[in-house]
Amino acid sequence: MMAKQGASKKSSAKKDSTKKDEVTMTVTKDAEAPAQAADPAAAQQAPGQAAEKSALKTKQSKKIRLTSIAFVESPLQFLSALETHESDEDLLIRARANAKGMTSFLDAFDLAWLPKHVSLERVGAKPGILRKRNFDRIYIGDACSGQVHKALALAYLERRMPEVVILDDGLATYSTIEILTAARGPLVRPRQKLKASRAVMAAHVADRLRGLAPAGKLRWHTALPVSKAMRKAFLKTGAEITRHKFEHLQTLPTGGSHPRDNPVIGSALVADGLIHEDSYRAWLEELMAHGPITYYPHRRETDEFLAELDRDERVRIKHVGLPIELRLVNLPPNSTIRSLPSTAAISLATLNPDVTIAVTEIPPEWWTGASADSLRKSLNAQSVKADVDT
């Protein structure tokens, strides 16, 4: 009898356990059912979208840091990458060291000036690193760079592209934003002619970047003034615009220049074949008629032009390695900097509002005819009201 009772109790326990399991399963299924019914669209989501959202939720719940990479090919692009870096982000800056002016800049730049969680490598855009590592965000300095196009096209041929942030690349940035705002067209610099294969790749990358905008994954981080028309058109695509005022740059101990230096910002317009050299020299002669000047060359100016200019006793040429924004950021109030229309003039006006930036508009007779009317207008349009929205 005792054995039978024991067996009976075991049997009863098994039945109870089974019932409990059945109840548990029923409750679980009933609890999931309303959630599925409430969002039928979620059930039909593409597997890639579901995985992407799941990964994002996991990162948010675990507070995992973002991993980002920046491809830069000029000192200004490099500085812009530093300004866009966020505190919860590990940023790798890949600087194209063989681009003109970059070697001297990188040699002069103190690595102690890098923000925390920012690292630097002296290599450009390569598809290999984009294939090996999954980045949450990509910063692009020159969106028309063939090296950048190749890296993006090969690395994301069959994968979703992460968020992309466009950095300032001088006044040429306006052209890039106009291209990305348009319905179609390759990412190409003004006056640049591409081979057929490069043109196809430039168009492909442009389309991929445009495709990010409706999902809120395309952004422009800028210190440039943005016209209302450009701002409205770019935001209409779904893209975003965020702004900076070189906050990080202003913390760097880069020193300054004495106001009696009479600083003049050199221009690359002669080297680029856009304005006549004799017109540019006449402008410098006019400045020197009021006293000696300190000339800060643009990185694309030729050695021949600078050597000839250096023979004038009224000129002191200052090769600084570092960008002009870093050298002249701490000028005393009431100083005057003279320049033709340039990104540096805009940047310095933002960095030091107490300094006068005397910008000379380029007269029609200076132009060589190698530039489009739109480029001439954009270069001379320095009075555009800055977009203060963030």
Tab-separated table of N, CA and C in Angstrom, residues 21 34 53 62 74 87 137-138 210-211 217 220 232 240 264 267 318 341 350 367 387:
chain	number	residue	atom	x	y	z
A	21	ASP	N	3.120	23.639	-16.420
A	21	ASP	CA	3.835	23.977	-17.644
A	21	ASP	C	2.867	24.421	-18.720
A	34	PRO	N	-1.368	39.823	-28.094
A	34	PRO	CA	-1.812	41.189	-28.301
A	34	PRO	C	-0.722	42.071	-28.906
A	53	LYS	N	17.263	47.216	-35.495
A	53	LYS	CA	16.585	47.795	-34.332
A	53	LYS	C	16.950	47.047	-33.064
A	62	LYS	N	22.606	48.495	-22.819
A	62	LYS	CA	23.914	48.230	-22.218
A	62	LYS	C	24.814	49.471	-22.195
A	74	SER	N	42.297	66.986	-45.661
A	74	SER	CA	42.814	68.350	-45.538
A	74	SER	C	42.796	68.752	-44.069
A	87	SER	N	31.026	62.761	-26.842
A	87	SER	CA	31.673	62.213	-25.643
A	87	SER	C	31.477	60.708	-25.496
A	137	ARG	N	29.007	54.991	-37.327
A	137	ARG	CA	28.945	56.296	-37.994
A	137	ARG	C	30.218	56.498	-38.812
A	138	ILE	N	30.054	57.115	-39.979
A	138	ILE	CA	31.195	57.444	-40.834
A	138	ILE	C	31.182	58.943	-41.097
A	210	ARG	N	22.165	59.607	-50.653
A	210	ARG	CA	20.809	60.173	-50.711
A	210	ARG	C	19.805	59.234	-50.059
A	211	GLY	N	20.014	57.929	-50.234
A	211	GLY	CA	19.100	56.940	-49.664
A	211	GLY	C	19.105	56.921	-48.148
A	217	LYS	N	19.647	59.270	-41.508
A	217	LYS	CA	21.020	58.777	-41.320
A	217	LYS	C	22.047	59.554	-42.143
A	220	TRP	N	24.860	66.868	-41.956
A	220	TRP	CA	25.927	67.808	-42.295
A	220	TRP	C	26.276	68.584	-41.037
A	232	LYS	N	16.597	74.687	-46.205
A	232	LYS	CA	15.257	74.138	-46.409
A	232	LYS	C	15.285	72.942	-47.355
A	240	GLU	N	19.824	65.981	-41.908
A	240	GLU	CA	19.904	66.905	-40.779
A	240	GLU	C	21.094	67.843	-40.939
A	264	VAL	N	47.810	88.435	-43.657
A	264	VAL	CA	47.070	88.275	-44.907
A	264	VAL	C	46.946	86.783	-45.180
A	267	SER	N	45.616	82.837	-50.854
A	267	SER	CA	44.527	82.192	-51.594
A	267	SER	C	45.084	81.204	-52.613
A	318	LYS	N	55.024	83.288	-43.711
A	318	LYS	CA	55.028	82.471	-42.500
A	318	LYS	C	54.451	81.092	-42.824
A	341	PRO	N	37.716	86.020	-50.535
A	341	PRO	CA	36.700	85.091	-50.029
A	341	PRO	C	37.295	83.702	-49.795
A	350	THR	N	34.060	83.310	-37.021
A	350	THR	CA	33.325	82.541	-36.016
A	350	THR	C	34.147	82.390	-34.745
A	367	TRP	N	38.660	87.151	-62.942
A	367	TRP	CA	38.389	85.745	-63.251
A	367	TRP	C	38.988	85.354	-64.592
A	387	ASP	N	22.968	80.206	-40.510
A	387	ASP	CA	21.883	79.410	-39.950
A	387	ASP	C	22.236	79.093	-38.505
